Amino acid sequence: MEFINTERDIYKTQYESLDKEKITPLFSSIKHKQSMIIANPKKP
C-alpha cells in the first residue's frame, strides 16, 4: 500500500499543475492502473 500511496501523492501534485479537462481522462487511466496493481501485485 505504501507504493500506491506514494504514487497517489505524485499524481495529486500533477493534478494541481493541469487543467481539469486534462485531469479527468488522466485520473480515469490512473485509477485503472491502480486497480490493476491491487488486483495483480508484483511478485518479488
PDB file of N, CA and C in Angstrom:
ATOM      1  N   MET A   1       0.841  -1.205   0.000  1.00  0.00           N
ATOM      2  CA  MET A   1       0.000   0.000   0.000  1.00  0.00           C
ATOM      3  C   MET A   1       0.876   1.255   0.000  1.00  0.00           C
ATOM      4  N   GLU A   2       2.057   1.142   0.562  1.00  0.00           N
ATOM      5  CA  GLU A   2       2.947   2.310   0.629  1.00  0.00           C
ATOM      6  C   GLU A   2       3.304   2.799  -0.773  1.00  0.00           C
ATOM      7  N   PHE A   3       3.524   1.839  -1.686  1.00  0.00           N
ATOM      8  CA  PHE A   3       3.876   2.184  -3.071  1.00  0.00           C
ATOM      9  C   PHE A   3       2.729   2.957  -3.727  1.00  0.00           C
ATOM     10  N   ILE A   4       1.507   2.478  -3.499  1.00  0.00           N
ATOM     11  CA  ILE A   4       0.332   3.120  -4.103  1.00  0.00           C
ATOM     12  C   ILE A   4       0.133   4.515  -3.511  1.00  0.00           C
ATOM     13  N   ASN A   5       0.314   4.647  -2.191  1.00  0.00           N
ATOM     14  CA  ASN A   5       0.155   5.957  -1.559  1.00  0.00           C
ATOM     15  C   ASN A   5       1.173   6.946  -2.110  1.00  0.00           C
ATOM     16  N   THR A   6       2.385   6.489  -2.358  1.00  0.00           N
ATOM     17  CA  THR A   6       3.410   7.364  -2.913  1.00  0.00           C
ATOM     18  C   THR A   6       3.008   7.822  -4.310  1.00  0.00           C
ATOM     19  N   GLU A   7       2.492   6.905  -5.121  1.00  0.00           N
ATOM     20  CA  GLU A   7       2.039   7.273  -6.467  1.00  0.00           C
ATOM     21  C   GLU A   7       0.912   8.287  -6.380  1.00  0.00           C
ATOM     22  N   ARG A   8      -0.004   8.070  -5.449  1.00  0.00           N
ATOM     23  CA  ARG A   8      -1.147   8.980  -5.315  1.00  0.00           C
ATOM     24  C   ARG A   8      -0.665  10.398  -5.016  1.00  0.00           C
ATOM     25  N   ASP A   9       0.361  10.521  -4.178  1.00  0.00           N
ATOM     26  CA  ASP A   9       0.906  11.850  -3.867  1.00  0.00           C
ATOM     27  C   ASP A   9       1.482  12.493  -5.111  1.00  0.00           C
ATOM     28  N   ILE A  10       2.169  11.707  -5.926  1.00  0.00           N
ATOM     29  CA  ILE A  10       2.757  12.226  -7.162  1.00  0.00           C
ATOM     30  C   ILE A  10       1.657  12.682  -8.114  1.00  0.00           C
ATOM     31  N   TYR A  11       0.616  11.865  -8.257  1.00  0.00           N
ATOM     32  CA  TYR A  11      -0.483  12.206  -9.163  1.00  0.00           C
ATOM     33  C   TYR A  11      -1.190  13.467  -8.680  1.00  0.00           C
ATOM     34  N   LYS A  12      -1.379  13.578  -7.371  1.00  0.00           N
ATOM     35  CA  LYS A  12      -2.053  14.758  -6.811  1.00  0.00           C
ATOM     36  C   LYS A  12      -1.273  16.016  -7.176  1.00  0.00           C
ATOM     37  N   THR A  13       0.051  15.938  -7.094  1.00  0.00           N
ATOM     38  CA  THR A  13       0.885  17.081  -7.452  1.00  0.00           C
ATOM     39  C   THR A  13       0.731  17.410  -8.930  1.00  0.00           C
ATOM     40  N   GLN A  14       0.647  16.369  -9.765  1.00  0.00           N
ATOM     41  CA  GLN A  14       0.468  16.583 -11.201  1.00  0.00           C
ATOM     42  C   GLN A  14      -0.890  17.231 -11.484  1.00  0.00           C
ATOM     43  N   TYR A  15      -1.924  16.810 -10.751  1.00  0.00           N
ATOM     44  CA  TYR A  15      -3.268  17.374 -10.950  1.00  0.00           C
ATOM     45  C   TYR A  15      -3.249  18.884 -10.753  1.00  0.00           C
ATOM     46  N   GLU A  16      -2.523  19.327  -9.745  1.00  0.00           N
ATOM     47  CA  GLU A  16      -2.500  20.746  -9.411  1.00  0.00           C
ATOM     48  C   GLU A  16      -1.920  21.594 -10.537  1.00  0.00           C
ATOM     49  N   SER A  17      -1.121  20.988 -11.401  1.00  0.00           N
ATOM     50  CA  SER A  17      -0.487  21.744 -12.479  1.00  0.00           C
ATOM     51  C   SER A  17      -1.190  21.531 -13.819  1.00  0.00           C
ATOM     52  N   LEU A  18      -2.302  20.787 -13.800  1.00  0.00           N
ATOM     53  CA  LEU A  18      -3.039  20.521 -15.038  1.00  0.00           C
ATOM     54  C   LEU A  18      -4.425  21.157 -15.010  1.00  0.00           C
ATOM     55  N   ASP A  19      -4.973  21.382 -16.193  1.00  0.00           N
ATOM     56  CA  ASP A  19      -6.346  21.876 -16.280  1.00  0.00           C
ATOM     57  C   ASP A  19      -7.292  20.720 -15.977  1.00  0.00           C
ATOM     58  N   LYS A  20      -8.463  21.028 -15.459  1.00  0.00           N
ATOM     59  CA  LYS A  20      -9.424  19.973 -15.107  1.00  0.00           C
ATOM     60  C   LYS A  20      -9.794  19.125 -16.317  1.00  0.00           C
ATOM     61  N   GLU A  21      -9.822  19.720 -17.498  1.00  0.00           N
ATOM     62  CA  GLU A  21     -10.182  18.970 -18.710  1.00  0.00           C
ATOM     63  C   GLU A  21      -9.156  17.884 -18.998  1.00  0.00           C
ATOM     64  N   LYS A  22      -7.913  18.130 -18.626  1.00  0.00           N
ATOM     65  CA  LYS A  22      -6.852  17.144 -18.856  1.00  0.00           C
ATOM     66  C   LYS A  22      -6.815  16.134 -17.713  1.00  0.00           C
ATOM     67  N   ILE A  23      -7.214  16.575 -16.529  1.00  0.00           N
ATOM     68  CA  ILE A  23      -7.159  15.708 -15.348  1.00  0.00           C
ATOM     69  C   ILE A  23      -8.151  14.551 -15.450  1.00  0.00           C
ATOM     70  N   THR A  24      -9.348  14.824 -15.940  1.00  0.00           N
ATOM     71  CA  THR A  24     -10.398  13.799 -15.941  1.00  0.00           C
ATOM     72  C   THR A  24      -9.984  12.510 -16.638  1.00  0.00           C
ATOM     73  N   PRO A  25      -9.533  12.535 -17.903  1.00  0.00           N
ATOM     74  CA  PRO A  25      -9.116  11.287 -18.551  1.00  0.00           C
ATOM     75  C   PRO A  25      -7.866  10.693 -17.908  1.00  0.00           C
ATOM     76  N   LEU A  26      -6.969  11.548 -17.434  1.00  0.00           N
ATOM     77  CA  LEU A  26      -5.742  11.074 -16.791  1.00  0.00           C
ATOM     78  C   LEU A  26      -6.082  10.356 -15.497  1.00  0.00           C
ATOM     79  N   PHE A  27      -7.010  10.932 -14.725  1.00  0.00           N
ATOM     80  CA  PHE A  27      -7.423  10.331 -13.463  1.00  0.00           C
ATOM     81  C   PHE A  27      -8.035   8.955 -13.699  1.00  0.00           C
ATOM     82  N   SER A  28      -8.869   8.847 -14.727  1.00  0.00           N
ATOM     83  CA  SER A  28      -9.508   7.567 -15.038  1.00  0.00           C
ATOM     84  C   SER A  28      -8.457   6.511 -15.362  1.00  0.00           C
ATOM     85  N   SER A  29      -7.440   6.916 -16.126  1.00  0.00           N
ATOM     86  CA  SER A  29      -6.373   5.989 -16.504  1.00  0.00           C
ATOM     87  C   SER A  29      -5.594   5.554 -15.270  1.00  0.00           C
ATOM     88  N   ILE A  30      -5.301   6.511 -14.388  1.00  0.00           N
ATOM     89  CA  ILE A  30      -4.547   6.206 -13.171  1.00  0.00           C
ATOM     90  C   ILE A  30      -5.349   5.275 -12.270  1.00  0.00           C
ATOM     91  N   LYS A  31      -6.634   5.545 -12.111  1.00  0.00           N
ATOM     92  CA  LYS A  31      -7.467   4.690 -11.267  1.00  0.00           C
ATOM     93  C   LYS A  31      -7.466   3.259 -11.791  1.00  0.00           C
ATOM     94  N   HIS A  32      -7.502   3.118 -13.112  1.00  0.00           N
ATOM     95  CA  HIS A  32      -7.477   1.790 -13.719  1.00  0.00           C
ATOM     96  C   HIS A  32      -6.143   1.113 -13.428  1.00  0.00           C
ATOM     97  N   LYS A  33      -5.049   1.842 -13.580  1.00  0.00           N
ATOM     98  CA  LYS A  33      -3.720   1.274 -13.331  1.00  0.00           C
ATOM     99  C   LYS A  33      -3.576   0.864 -11.877  1.00  0.00           C
ATOM    100  N   GLN A  34      -4.103   1.689 -10.955  1.00  0.00           N
ATOM    101  CA  GLN A  34      -4.011   1.355  -9.538  1.00  0.00           C
ATOM    102  C   GLN A  34      -4.812   0.101  -9.231  1.00  0.00           C
ATOM    103  N   SER A  35      -5.993  -0.023  -9.834  1.00  0.00           N
ATOM    104  CA  SER A  35      -6.820  -1.197  -9.575  1.00  0.00           C
ATOM    105  C   SER A  35      -6.134  -2.450 -10.121  1.00  0.00           C
ATOM    106  N   MET A  36      -5.405  -2.309 -11.230  1.00  0.00           N
ATOM    107  CA  MET A  36      -4.667  -3.441 -11.785  1.00  0.00           C
ATOM    108  C   MET A  36      -3.521  -3.827 -10.856  1.00  0.00           C
ATOM    109  N   ILE A  37      -2.877  -2.818 -10.260  1.00  0.00           N
ATOM    110  CA  ILE A  37      -1.775  -3.084  -9.333  1.00  0.00           C
ATOM    111  C   ILE A  37      -2.305  -3.836  -8.107  1.00  0.00           C
ATOM    112  N   ILE A  38      -3.470  -3.407  -7.614  1.00  0.00           N
ATOM    113  CA  ILE A  38      -4.064  -4.048  -6.437  1.00  0.00           C
ATOM    114  C   ILE A  38      -4.488  -5.475  -6.776  1.00  0.00           C
ATOM    115  N   ALA A  39      -5.054  -5.655  -7.962  1.00  0.00           N
ATOM    116  CA  ALA A  39      -5.538  -6.970  -8.364  1.00  0.00           C
ATOM    117  C   ALA A  39      -4.383  -7.911  -8.701  1.00  0.00           C
ATOM    118  N   ASN A  40      -3.297  -7.326  -9.220  1.00  0.00           N
ATOM    119  CA  ASN A  40      -2.152  -8.142  -9.632  1.00  0.00           C
ATOM    120  C   ASN A  40      -0.855  -7.585  -9.043  1.00  0.00           C
ATOM    121  N   PRO A  41      -0.656  -7.757  -7.740  1.00  0.00           N
ATOM    122  CA  PRO A  41       0.558  -7.227  -7.112  1.00  0.00           C
ATOM    123  C   PRO A  41       1.808  -7.865  -7.712  1.00  0.00           C
ATOM    124  N   LYS A  42       2.846  -7.061  -7.858  1.00  0.00           N
ATOM    125  CA  LYS A  42       4.095  -7.583  -8.427  1.00  0.00           C
ATOM    126  C   LYS A  42       4.759  -8.521  -7.432  1.00  0.00           C
ATOM    127  N   LYS A  43       5.207  -9.646  -7.937  1.00  0.00           N
ATOM    128  CA  LYS A  43       5.886 -10.605  -7.066  1.00  0.00           C
ATOM    129  C   LYS A  43       7.384 -10.312  -7.058  1.00  0.00           C
ATOM    130  N   PRO A  44       8.035 -10.451  -5.920  1.00  0.00           N
ATOM    131  CA  PRO A  44       9.478 -10.162  -5.818  1.00  0.00           C
ATOM    132  C   PRO A  44      10.311 -11.127  -6.652  1.00  0.00           C
TER     133      PRO A  44
END
